[in-house]
Amino acid sequence: MAIQHAVLALLSDGPCHGYQLRAAFEEAVGPSWGGLNIGHLYQVLDRLARDGHVTSSLVPQTDRPDRRVYALTPAGSTELDRWLAEPVARSGGFRDDLVLKLMAAARHGEETVLGVLQRQRTHELGRLRGLDRLAREQQEAPLVSLLVEAARLHTKADLELLDRAEQRADALSRAAEATRPAVADPPTWSTAQTGYRSSDAP
């Protein structure tokens, strides 16, 4: 898991307590990644400790409760090196929520498909404007600006997909109509099952 290995990387700089790690993570990747929940971070640290990748010890404080400090172990350093040596395998495959929405819209006709695409395009353009603004603000932070640029490229690819889907809106609707399942006959109930006969109808 990338978060676990990011924590190992931060601990390779030296021992830290939990709030130091969270601050270091958020400073390194910037606001575009999103905040790191401290509860989730401690769960990650507990798992790393169970795996032998970090150790923890209590450091006394004069005016506060003892603070737990985490340190990288040799096994943790080896695991970090192993992770860095592997390529990133992106997950997700061909699954996309937009495809499911287009499947549903196509069953209502071309106009519904075009409406879905237009609303999605408005959303993506707004997101792209926000990313452009963030890119200008983060020019001096190389890692953060690279993360923002990746998001911008993904958004532009999504906009191109919307253009292609719009060109095929009619074909999507016709294909949906052709694959529409036949309506099943309503169930029939025998007199033995219901005690009701058609002649009993008022």
Coordinates of C-alpha atoms in Angstrom, one line a residue:
M1 CA 0.0 0.0 0.0
A2 CA 1.5 3.4 -1.0
I3 CA 0.6 5.2 2.2
Q4 CA 2.5 2.6 4.3
H5 CA 5.6 3.0 2.1
A6 CA 5.3 6.8 2.1
V7 CA 5.4 6.6 5.9
L8 CA 8.5 4.4 5.7
A9 CA 10.1 7.0 3.5
L10 CA 9.4 9.8 5.9
L11 CA 10.8 7.7 8.8
S12 CA 14.0 7.2 6.8
D13 CA 14.7 10.8 7.6
G14 CA 14.7 10.0 11.3
P15 CA 12.3 9.0 14.2
C16 CA 9.0 10.9 14.4
H17 CA 5.8 10.9 16.4
G18 CA 2.4 10.7 14.7
Y19 CA 1.6 14.3 14.3
Q20 CA 5.1 15.1 13.0
L21 CA 4.6 12.4 10.3
R22 CA 1.2 13.8 9.3
A23 CA 2.6 17.3 9.0
A24 CA 5.6 16.0 7.0
F25 CA 3.4 14.0 4.6
E26 CA 1.0 16.9 4.0
E27 CA 3.8 19.3 3.4
A28 CA 5.5 16.9 1.0
V29 CA 2.5 16.1 -1.2
G30 CA 0.6 19.4 -0.8
P31 CA -3.1 20.3 -0.4
S32 CA -4.1 18.7 -3.7
W33 CA -3.7 15.2 -2.3
G34 CA -5.9 15.9 0.7
G35 CA -5.3 15.6 4.4
L36 CA -4.1 12.5 6.1
N37 CA -6.4 11.4 8.9
I38 CA -4.5 10.9 12.1
G39 CA -6.5 7.9 13.1
H40 CA -5.8 6.2 9.8
L41 CA -2.1 7.1 10.2
Y42 CA -1.9 5.4 13.5
Q43 CA -3.6 2.3 12.0
V44 CA -0.8 2.3 9.4
L45 CA 1.8 2.6 12.0
D46 CA 0.4 -0.2 14.0
R47 CA 0.5 -2.5 11.0
L48 CA 4.0 -1.5 10.2
A49 CA 5.0 -2.3 13.7
R50 CA 3.3 -5.7 13.5
D51 CA 5.2 -6.4 10.3
G52 CA 8.5 -5.4 12.0
H53 CA 9.1 -2.4 9.7
V54 CA 9.0 0.1 12.5
T55 CA 9.6 0.2 16.2
S56 CA 8.0 2.5 18.8
S57 CA 9.0 3.8 22.1
L58 CA 7.6 6.3 24.7
V59 CA 9.5 9.5 25.2
P60 CA 8.8 11.3 28.5
Q61 CA 7.6 14.9 28.5
T62 CA 7.7 17.1 31.5
D63 CA 4.3 18.8 31.1
R64 CA 2.4 16.4 28.9
P65 CA 1.8 12.7 28.6
D66 CA 4.6 10.5 27.3
R67 CA 4.8 10.7 23.5
R68 CA 5.2 7.6 21.3
V69 CA 7.9 8.0 18.7
Y70 CA 8.4 5.7 15.7
A71 CA 11.6 4.6 14.0
L72 CA 12.5 2.7 10.9
T73 CA 13.9 -0.8 11.3
P74 CA 16.4 -2.5 9.0
A75 CA 13.5 -4.7 7.7
G76 CA 11.5 -1.5 7.0
S77 CA 14.4 0.0 5.1
T78 CA 14.6 -3.2 3.0
E79 CA 10.9 -3.1 2.3
L80 CA 11.1 0.5 1.2
D81 CA 13.9 -0.4 -1.2
R82 CA 11.9 -3.3 -2.6
W83 CA 8.8 -1.0 -3.1
L84 CA 10.9 1.7 -4.9
A85 CA 12.4 -1.0 -7.2
E86 CA 8.9 -2.1 -8.5
P87 CA 6.9 -0.3 -11.1
V88 CA 3.5 1.1 -10.1
A89 CA 0.6 -1.1 -11.3
R90 CA -2.5 1.1 -11.7
S91 CA -5.7 -0.5 -10.5
G92 CA -9.2 0.0 -12.0
G93 CA -9.0 -1.8 -15.3
F94 CA -11.9 -0.9 -17.6
R95 CA -14.4 0.0 -14.8
D96 CA -15.7 3.5 -14.9
D97 CA -18.8 5.0 -13.2
L98 CA -19.4 7.2 -16.3
V99 CA -19.8 4.1 -18.5
L100 CA -22.5 2.8 -16.1
K101 CA -24.3 6.2 -16.2
L102 CA -24.2 6.2 -20.0
M103 CA -25.6 2.7 -20.1
A104 CA -28.5 3.9 -18.0
A105 CA -29.0 7.1 -20.0
A106 CA -28.9 5.3 -23.4
R107 CA -32.0 3.4 -22.4
H108 CA -33.8 6.7 -22.2
G109 CA -32.7 7.9 -25.6
E110 CA -30.1 10.1 -27.3
E111 CA -31.3 13.3 -25.6
T112 CA -30.7 11.9 -22.2
V113 CA -27.2 10.7 -23.2
L114 CA -26.4 14.2 -24.4
G115 CA -27.7 15.8 -21.2
V116 CA -25.5 13.5 -19.1
L117 CA -22.5 14.3 -21.2
Q118 CA -23.1 18.1 -21.0
R119 CA -23.4 18.1 -17.2
Q120 CA -20.3 16.0 -16.9
R121 CA -18.4 18.3 -19.3
T122 CA -19.4 21.3 -17.2
H123 CA -18.1 19.5 -14.1
E124 CA -14.8 18.6 -15.7
L125 CA -14.2 22.1 -17.1
G126 CA -14.8 23.5 -13.6
R127 CA -12.3 21.0 -12.2
L128 CA -9.8 21.9 -14.9
R129 CA -10.1 25.6 -14.0
G130 CA -9.4 24.8 -10.4
L131 CA -6.4 22.7 -11.3
D132 CA -5.0 25.5 -13.5
R133 CA -5.3 27.9 -10.6
L134 CA -3.6 25.4 -8.3
A135 CA -0.8 24.8 -10.8
R136 CA 0.0 28.5 -10.8
E137 CA 0.0 28.6 -7.0
Q138 CA 2.3 25.6 -6.6
Q139 CA 4.9 26.4 -9.2
E140 CA 7.7 26.5 -6.6
A141 CA 6.8 23.0 -5.2
P142 CA 8.1 20.4 -7.8
L143 CA 6.4 17.3 -6.4
V144 CA 3.0 19.1 -5.8
S145 CA 3.1 20.7 -9.2
L146 CA 3.8 17.3 -10.8
L147 CA 0.8 15.8 -8.9
V148 CA -1.4 18.7 -10.1
E149 CA -0.2 18.2 -13.7
A150 CA -1.1 14.5 -13.5
A151 CA -4.6 15.5 -12.4
R152 CA -4.9 18.1 -15.3
L153 CA -3.8 15.4 -17.9
H154 CA -6.4 13.0 -16.5
T155 CA -9.1 15.7 -16.7
K156 CA -8.2 16.6 -20.2
A157 CA -8.4 12.9 -21.1
D158 CA -11.9 12.7 -19.5
L159 CA -13.0 15.7 -21.6
E160 CA -11.8 14.0 -24.8
L161 CA -13.7 10.9 -23.8
L162 CA -16.8 13.0 -23.4
D163 CA -16.3 14.4 -26.9
R164 CA -16.1 10.9 -28.4
A165 CA -19.1 9.7 -26.4
E166 CA -21.1 12.7 -27.8
Q167 CA -20.2 11.7 -31.3
R168 CA -21.6 8.2 -30.6
A169 CA -24.7 9.3 -28.6
D170 CA -27.1 8.1 -31.3
A171 CA -25.2 4.8 -31.7
L172 CA -25.2 4.3 -27.9
S173 CA -29.0 4.7 -27.8
R174 CA -29.6 2.4 -30.7
A175 CA -27.3 -0.3 -29.2
A176 CA -29.2 0.0 -25.9
E177 CA -32.5 -0.5 -27.7
A178 CA -31.2 -3.5 -29.6
T179 CA -30.0 -5.2 -26.3
R180 CA -33.1 -4.4 -24.3
P181 CA -34.4 -7.6 -22.8
A182 CA -37.8 -8.9 -23.7
V183 CA -40.4 -8.1 -21.1
A184 CA -41.2 -11.3 -19.1
D185 CA -44.8 -12.5 -19.0
P186 CA -46.4 -11.8 -15.6
P187 CA -46.6 -14.8 -13.3
T188 CA -49.6 -17.0 -13.4
W189 CA -51.2 -18.3 -10.2
S190 CA -53.2 -21.4 -10.0
T191 CA -56.4 -21.7 -8.0
A192 CA -54.6 -24.1 -5.7
Q193 CA -52.0 -21.4 -4.9
T194 CA -54.4 -18.5 -4.4
G195 CA -57.8 -19.9 -3.9
Y196 CA -58.9 -17.3 -6.5
R197 CA -60.5 -17.9 -9.8
S198 CA -61.1 -15.5 -12.6
S199 CA -64.8 -16.1 -12.3
D200 CA -64.6 -14.7 -8.8
A201 CA -63.7 -11.2 -10.1
P202 CA -66.4 -8.6 -9.5

